[in-house]
mmCIF file of C-alpha atoms in Angstrom:
data_model
loop_
_atom_site.group_PDB
_atom_site.id
_atom_site.type_symbol
_atom_site.label_atom_id
_atom_site.label_comp_id
_atom_site.label_asym_id
_atom_site.label_seq_id
_atom_site.Cartn_x
_atom_site.Cartn_y
_atom_site.Cartn_z
ATOM 1 C CA UNK A 1191 -44.593 15.958 14.159
ATOM 2 C CA UNK A 1192 -43.621 13.637 17.022
ATOM 3 C CA UNK A 1193 -44.283 16.249 19.687
ATOM 4 C CA UNK A 1194 -48.093 15.811 19.799
ATOM 5 C CA UNK A 1195 -47.704 12.043 20.199
ATOM 6 C CA UNK A 1196 -45.104 12.535 22.910
ATOM 7 C CA UNK A 1197 -47.122 15.251 24.667
ATOM 8 C CA UNK A 1198 -50.257 13.102 24.620
ATOM 9 C CA UNK A 1199 -48.274 10.267 26.210
ATOM 10 C CA UNK A 1200 -47.614 12.695 29.077
ATOM 11 C CA UNK A 1201 -51.321 13.499 29.384
ATOM 12 C CA UNK A 1202 -51.546 16.619 27.219
ATOM 13 C CA UNK A 1203 -55.019 17.736 26.224
ATOM 14 C CA UNK A 1204 -55.764 19.985 23.258
ATOM 15 C CA UNK A 1205 -55.082 23.169 25.216
ATOM 16 C CA UNK A 1206 -51.797 21.783 26.548
ATOM 17 C CA UNK A 1207 -50.710 20.798 23.051
ATOM 18 C CA UNK A 1208 -51.269 24.418 22.067
ATOM 19 C CA UNK A 1209 -49.362 25.716 25.092
ATOM 20 C CA UNK A 1210 -46.455 23.323 24.491
ATOM 21 C CA UNK A 1211 -46.154 24.355 20.841
ATOM 22 C CA UNK A 1212 -46.727 28.031 21.575
ATOM 23 C CA UNK A 1213 -44.015 28.083 24.254
ATOM 24 C CA UNK A 1214 -41.266 27.943 21.629
ATOM 25 C CA UNK A 1215 -42.160 30.959 19.496
ATOM 26 C CA UNK A 1216 -42.830 33.653 22.131
ATOM 27 C CA UNK A 1217 -39.651 32.662 23.926
ATOM 28 C CA UNK A 1218 -37.668 32.842 20.703
ATOM 29 C CA UNK A 1219 -39.338 36.099 19.683
ATOM 30 C CA UNK A 1220 -38.634 37.697 23.048
ATOM 31 C CA UNK A 1221 -34.950 36.810 23.093
ATOM 32 C CA UNK A 1222 -33.978 37.216 19.404
ATOM 33 C CA UNK A 1223 -33.581 41.014 19.470
ATOM 34 C CA UNK A 1224 -31.801 40.943 22.830
ATOM 35 C CA UNK A 1225 -29.340 38.230 21.841
ATOM 36 C CA UNK A 1226 -28.912 39.762 18.393
ATOM 37 C CA UNK A 1227 -27.977 43.116 19.917
ATOM 38 C CA UNK A 1228 -25.500 41.542 22.346
ATOM 39 C CA UNK A 1229 -23.962 39.403 19.582
ATOM 40 C CA UNK A 1230 -23.427 42.573 17.534
ATOM 41 C CA UNK A 1231 -21.201 43.842 20.345
ATOM 42 C CA UNK A 1232 -19.654 40.703 21.848
ATOM 43 C CA UNK A 1233 -19.262 38.425 18.841
ATOM 44 C CA UNK A 1234 -21.334 35.713 17.247
ATOM 45 C CA UNK A 1235 -19.469 32.462 17.791
ATOM 46 C CA UNK A 1236 -20.077 32.227 21.537
ATOM 47 C CA UNK A 1237 -23.846 32.590 21.054
ATOM 48 C CA UNK A 1238 -23.969 29.973 18.314
ATOM 49 C CA UNK A 1239 -21.943 27.588 20.490
ATOM 50 C CA UNK A 1240 -24.056 28.275 23.587
ATOM 51 C CA UNK A 1241 -27.264 27.701 21.635
ATOM 52 C CA UNK A 1242 -25.994 24.429 20.170
ATOM 53 C CA UNK A 1243 -24.840 23.248 23.588
ATOM 54 C CA UNK A 1244 -28.279 24.017 25.016
ATOM 55 C CA UNK A 1245 -29.851 22.135 22.064
ATOM 56 C CA UNK A 1246 -27.676 19.120 22.888
ATOM 57 C CA UNK A 1247 -28.714 19.113 26.547
ATOM 58 C CA UNK A 1248 -32.378 19.887 25.845
ATOM 59 C CA UNK A 1249 -32.652 17.016 23.409
ATOM 60 C CA UNK A 1250 -31.886 14.699 26.303
ATOM 61 C CA UNK A 1251 -34.165 16.671 28.638
ATOM 62 C CA UNK A 1252 -37.135 15.871 26.381
ATOM 63 C CA UNK A 1253 -36.622 12.193 27.234
ATOM 64 C CA UNK A 1254 -36.739 12.985 30.961
ATOM 65 C CA UNK A 1255 -39.898 15.103 30.751
ATOM 66 C CA UNK A 1256 -42.470 13.613 33.086
ATOM 67 C CA UNK A 1257 -45.355 16.044 32.702
ATOM 68 C CA UNK A 1258 -46.859 18.584 30.334
ATOM 69 C CA UNK A 1259 -45.462 21.304 32.592
ATOM 70 C CA UNK A 1260 -41.908 20.032 32.212
ATOM 71 C CA UNK A 1261 -42.364 19.647 28.470
ATOM 72 C CA UNK A 1262 -43.644 23.236 28.235
ATOM 73 C CA UNK A 1263 -40.604 24.587 30.092
ATOM 74 C CA UNK A 1264 -38.272 22.563 27.872
ATOM 75 C CA UNK A 1265 -39.974 23.978 24.753
ATOM 76 C CA UNK A 1266 -39.609 27.525 26.099
ATOM 77 C CA UNK A 1267 -35.890 26.995 26.768
ATOM 78 C CA UNK A 1268 -35.632 25.469 23.293
ATOM 79 C CA UNK A 1269 -37.041 28.730 21.898
ATOM 80 C CA UNK A 1270 -34.394 30.650 23.841
ATOM 81 C CA UNK A 1271 -31.645 28.411 22.424
ATOM 82 C CA UNK A 1272 -33.044 28.874 18.927
ATOM 83 C CA UNK A 1273 -32.759 32.636 19.399
ATOM 84 C CA UNK A 1274 -29.048 32.092 20.008
ATOM 85 C CA UNK A 1275 -28.468 30.059 16.847
ATOM 86 C CA UNK A 1276 -30.604 30.902 13.805
ATOM 87 C CA UNK A 1277 -30.659 34.728 13.763
ATOM 88 C CA UNK A 1278 -27.051 34.972 14.949
ATOM 89 C CA UNK A 1279 -25.980 32.497 12.243
ATOM 90 C CA UNK A 1280 -27.839 34.620 9.669
ATOM 91 C CA UNK A 1281 -25.991 37.712 10.848
ATOM 92 C CA UNK A 1282 -22.727 35.757 10.667
ATOM 93 C CA UNK A 1283 -23.519 34.737 7.071
ATOM 94 C CA UNK A 1284 -24.214 38.372 6.229
ATOM 95 C CA UNK A 1285 -20.807 39.359 7.587
ATOM 96 C CA UNK A 1286 -18.788 36.700 5.765
ATOM 97 C CA UNK A 1287 -20.590 37.106 2.435
ATOM 98 C CA UNK A 1288 -18.520 38.827 -0.236
ATOM 99 C CA UNK A 1289 -20.101 42.031 -1.467
ATOM 100 C CA UNK A 1290 -22.565 41.296 -4.209
ATOM 101 C CA UNK A 1291 -22.915 37.615 -3.178
ATOM 102 C CA UNK A 1292 -25.050 38.082 -0.060
ATOM 103 C CA UNK A 1293 -28.102 36.541 -1.737
ATOM 104 C CA UNK A 1294 -26.165 33.469 -2.827
ATOM 105 C CA UNK A 1295 -24.758 32.895 0.644
ATOM 106 C CA UNK A 1296 -28.086 33.481 2.397
ATOM 107 C CA UNK A 1297 -29.835 31.282 -0.165
ATOM 108 C CA UNK A 1298 -27.384 28.447 0.472
ATOM 109 C CA UNK A 1299 -27.892 28.829 4.221
ATOM 110 C CA UNK A 1300 -31.669 28.800 3.758
ATOM 111 C CA UNK A 1301 -31.502 25.638 1.633
ATOM 112 C CA UNK A 1302 -29.598 23.848 4.401
ATOM 113 C CA UNK A 1303 -31.999 25.179 7.033
ATOM 114 C CA UNK A 1304 -35.106 24.039 5.173
ATOM 115 C CA UNK A 1305 -33.568 20.686 4.211
ATOM 116 C CA UNK A 1306 -33.033 20.100 7.920
ATOM 117 C CA UNK A 1307 -36.587 21.166 8.688
ATOM 118 C CA UNK A 1308 -37.857 18.760 6.036
ATOM 119 C CA UNK A 1309 -35.597 15.773 6.627
ATOM 120 C CA UNK A 1310 -35.505 16.050 10.429
ATOM 121 C CA UNK A 1311 -39.138 15.045 10.965
ATOM 122 C CA UNK A 1312 -38.836 12.256 8.386
ATOM 123 C CA UNK A 1313 -35.730 10.822 10.045
ATOM 124 C CA UNK A 1314 -37.300 11.326 13.483
ATOM 125 C CA UNK A 1315 -40.387 9.409 12.389
ATOM 126 C CA UNK A 1316 -38.303 6.554 11.020
ATOM 127 C CA UNK A 1317 -36.271 6.403 14.244
ATOM 128 C CA UNK A 1318 -39.403 6.509 16.409
ATOM 129 C CA UNK A 1319 -41.091 3.714 14.473
ATOM 130 C CA UNK A 1320 -37.940 1.596 14.379
ATOM 131 C CA UNK A 1321 -36.370 2.158 17.797
ATOM 132 C CA UNK A 1322 -38.901 4.068 19.918
ATOM 133 C CA UNK A 1323 -39.572 7.705 20.790
ATOM 134 C CA UNK A 1324 -36.373 8.255 22.783
ATOM 135 C CA UNK A 1325 -34.217 7.423 19.754
ATOM 136 C CA UNK A 1326 -35.395 10.562 17.948
ATOM 137 C CA UNK A 1327 -34.282 12.703 20.889
ATOM 138 C CA UNK A 1328 -30.963 10.858 21.164
ATOM 139 C CA UNK A 1329 -30.355 11.491 17.457
ATOM 140 C CA UNK A 1330 -31.280 15.158 17.876
ATOM 141 C CA UNK A 1331 -28.807 15.414 20.743
ATOM 142 C CA UNK A 1332 -26.046 13.679 18.772
ATOM 143 C CA UNK A 1333 -26.554 15.914 15.722
ATOM 144 C CA UNK A 1334 -26.566 19.023 17.924
ATOM 145 C CA UNK A 1335 -23.356 17.858 19.605
ATOM 146 C CA UNK A 1336 -21.716 17.275 16.206
ATOM 147 C CA UNK A 1337 -22.817 20.751 15.083
ATOM 148 C CA UNK A 1338 -21.396 22.227 18.282
ATOM 149 C CA UNK A 1339 -18.085 20.456 17.726
ATOM 150 C CA UNK A 1340 -17.823 21.513 14.074
ATOM 151 C CA UNK A 1341 -18.561 25.148 14.971
ATOM 152 C CA UNK A 1342 -16.172 25.060 17.921
ATOM 153 C CA UNK A 1343 -13.339 23.712 15.784
ATOM 154 C CA UNK A 1344 -13.882 25.452 12.452
ATOM 155 C CA UNK A 1345 -16.007 28.588 12.878
ATOM 156 C CA UNK A 1346 -13.729 31.607 13.213
ATOM 157 C CA UNK A 1347 -14.764 34.452 15.489
ATOM 158 C CA UNK A 1348 -15.262 37.572 13.456
ATOM 159 C CA UNK A 1349 -14.072 40.946 14.628
ATOM 160 C CA UNK A 1350 -17.141 43.063 15.258
#
Protein backbone atom coordinates (compact mmCIF):
# COMPACT_ATOMS: atom_id res chain seq x y z
CA UNK A 1 0.00 0.00 0.00
CA UNK A 2 2.95 2.38 0.41
CA UNK A 3 4.20 1.83 -3.13
CA UNK A 4 1.72 4.21 -4.83
CA UNK A 5 2.62 6.99 -2.39
CA UNK A 6 6.31 6.34 -2.91
CA UNK A 7 5.96 6.07 -6.70
CA UNK A 8 3.99 9.32 -6.85
CA UNK A 9 6.75 11.03 -4.88
CA UNK A 10 9.06 10.02 -7.74
CA UNK A 11 6.68 11.49 -10.32
CA UNK A 12 4.68 8.40 -11.27
CA UNK A 13 1.48 8.99 -13.21
CA UNK A 14 -1.38 6.51 -13.40
CA UNK A 15 0.21 4.55 -16.23
CA UNK A 16 3.55 4.39 -14.40
CA UNK A 17 1.84 3.15 -11.25
CA UNK A 18 0.42 0.34 -13.36
CA UNK A 19 3.79 -0.43 -14.93
CA UNK A 20 5.56 -0.40 -11.55
CA UNK A 21 3.02 -2.80 -10.03
CA UNK A 22 2.83 -4.96 -13.14
CA UNK A 23 6.62 -5.35 -13.30
CA UNK A 24 6.60 -7.74 -10.34
CA UNK A 25 4.17 -10.39 -11.58
CA UNK A 26 5.38 -11.00 -15.16
CA UNK A 27 8.94 -11.21 -13.90
CA UNK A 28 7.94 -13.68 -11.21
CA UNK A 29 5.76 -15.66 -13.62
CA UNK A 30 8.54 -15.88 -16.19
CA UNK A 31 11.16 -17.13 -13.77
CA UNK A 32 9.11 -19.43 -11.48
CA UNK A 33 9.08 -22.46 -13.80
CA UNK A 34 12.74 -21.99 -14.73
CA UNK A 35 13.95 -21.65 -11.15
CA UNK A 36 11.60 -24.41 -10.01
CA UNK A 37 13.04 -26.80 -12.58
CA UNK A 38 16.63 -25.95 -11.65
CA UNK A 39 15.87 -26.27 -7.92
CA UNK A 40 14.46 -29.75 -8.58
CA UNK A 41 17.91 -30.74 -9.86
CA UNK A 42 20.34 -28.60 -7.85
CA UNK A 43 18.63 -28.31 -4.48
CA UNK A 44 16.31 -25.82 -2.86
CA UNK A 45 18.27 -24.15 -0.09
CA UNK A 46 20.59 -22.15 -2.34
CA UNK A 47 17.64 -20.63 -4.22
CA UNK A 48 15.81 -19.70 -1.04
CA UNK A 49 18.98 -18.11 0.34
CA UNK A 50 19.73 -16.27 -2.92
CA UNK A 51 16.17 -14.93 -3.08
CA UNK A 52 16.28 -13.73 0.53
CA UNK A 53 19.65 -12.09 -0.02
CA UNK A 54 18.27 -10.28 -3.07
CA UNK A 55 15.23 -9.23 -0.98
CA UNK A 56 17.58 -7.78 1.63
CA UNK A 57 19.53 -5.76 -0.93
CA UNK A 58 16.45 -4.69 -2.91
CA UNK A 59 14.76 -3.37 0.20
CA UNK A 60 17.59 -0.88 0.48
CA UNK A 61 17.55 -0.22 -3.27
CA UNK A 62 13.96 1.04 -2.99
CA UNK A 63 15.27 3.87 -0.80
CA UNK A 64 17.82 4.83 -3.46
CA UNK A 65 15.32 4.82 -6.34
CA UNK A 66 15.40 8.23 -7.97
CA UNK A 67 12.93 7.77 -10.81
CA UNK A 68 9.95 5.71 -11.92
CA UNK A 69 12.30 3.84 -14.25
CA UNK A 70 14.56 2.77 -11.40
CA UNK A 71 11.57 1.80 -9.29
CA UNK A 72 10.20 -0.32 -12.16
CA UNK A 73 13.50 -2.19 -12.54
CA UNK A 74 13.66 -2.78 -8.79
CA UNK A 75 10.11 -4.20 -8.84
CA UNK A 76 11.01 -6.51 -11.73
CA UNK A 77 14.08 -7.80 -9.87
CA UNK A 78 11.87 -8.19 -6.79
CA UNK A 79 9.60 -10.45 -8.86
CA UNK A 80 12.64 -12.51 -9.86
CA UNK A 81 13.69 -12.84 -6.21
CA UNK A 82 10.16 -13.85 -5.27
CA UNK A 83 10.36 -16.64 -7.85
CA UNK A 84 13.38 -17.94 -5.95
CA UNK A 85 11.66 -17.99 -2.56
CA UNK A 86 7.92 -18.71 -2.49
CA UNK A 87 7.51 -21.57 -5.00
CA UNK A 88 10.81 -23.18 -4.00
CA UNK A 89 9.80 -22.97 -0.32
CA UNK A 90 6.47 -24.61 -1.21
CA UNK A 91 8.30 -27.43 -2.96
CA UNK A 92 10.58 -27.76 0.08
CA UNK A 93 7.52 -28.02 2.36
CA UNK A 94 6.10 -30.71 0.09
CA UNK A 95 9.32 -32.70 0.42
CA UNK A 96 9.62 -32.50 4.20
CA UNK A 97 5.94 -33.19 4.88
CA UNK A 98 5.25 -36.64 6.30
CA UNK A 99 2.99 -38.71 4.09
CA UNK A 100 -0.61 -37.96 4.85
CA UNK A 101 0.23 -34.60 6.51
CA UNK A 102 1.00 -32.58 3.38
CA UNK A 103 -2.16 -30.49 3.77
CA UNK A 104 -1.35 -29.64 7.38
CA UNK A 105 2.18 -28.56 6.53
CA UNK A 106 1.13 -26.54 3.48
CA UNK A 107 -1.72 -25.00 5.46
CA UNK A 108 0.67 -23.91 8.21
CA UNK A 109 3.01 -22.43 5.60
CA UNK A 110 0.10 -20.60 3.96
CA UNK A 111 -1.04 -19.17 7.31
CA UNK A 112 2.43 -17.72 7.90
CA UNK A 113 2.58 -16.40 4.34
CA UNK A 114 -0.79 -14.65 4.55
CA UNK A 115 -0.13 -13.34 8.06
CA UNK A 116 2.98 -11.69 6.64
CA UNK A 117 1.02 -10.31 3.71
CA UNK A 118 -1.56 -8.90 6.13
CA UNK A 119 0.69 -7.62 8.90
CA UNK A 120 3.48 -6.35 6.64
CA UNK A 121 1.49 -3.47 5.15
CA UNK A 122 0.07 -2.57 8.58
CA UNK A 123 3.53 -2.46 10.17
CA UNK A 124 4.90 -0.64 7.12
CA UNK A 125 2.18 1.99 7.42
CA UNK A 126 2.87 2.48 11.11
CA UNK A 127 6.61 2.82 10.44
CA UNK A 128 6.03 5.25 7.57
CA UNK A 129 3.73 7.46 9.63
CA UNK A 130 6.00 7.36 12.67
CA UNK A 131 9.50 7.48 11.18
CA UNK A 132 9.14 8.23 7.46
CA UNK A 133 8.99 6.20 4.25
CA UNK A 134 12.56 4.90 4.40
CA UNK A 135 11.91 3.18 7.73
CA UNK A 136 9.51 0.72 6.09
CA UNK A 137 12.21 -0.29 3.60
CA UNK A 138 14.84 -0.54 6.34
CA UNK A 139 12.51 -2.82 8.31
CA UNK A 140 11.85 -4.92 5.20
CA UNK A 141 15.59 -5.26 4.69
CA UNK A 142 16.20 -6.21 8.33
CA UNK A 143 13.44 -8.84 8.31
CA UNK A 144 14.75 -10.28 5.04
CA UNK A 145 18.26 -10.42 6.49
CA UNK A 146 16.97 -12.21 9.61
CA UNK A 147 15.08 -14.69 7.40
CA UNK A 148 18.24 -15.26 5.36
CA UNK A 149 20.26 -15.90 8.52
CA UNK A 150 17.69 -18.29 10.00
CA UNK A 151 17.51 -20.27 6.74
CA UNK A 152 21.28 -20.28 6.36
CA UNK A 153 21.79 -21.62 9.88
CA UNK A 154 18.84 -23.97 10.33
CA UNK A 155 17.42 -25.03 6.95
CA UNK A 156 18.94 -28.36 5.94
CA UNK A 157 19.62 -29.04 2.28
CA UNK A 158 17.53 -31.93 1.12
CA UNK A 159 18.88 -34.62 -1.14
CA UNK A 160 17.05 -34.34 -4.44
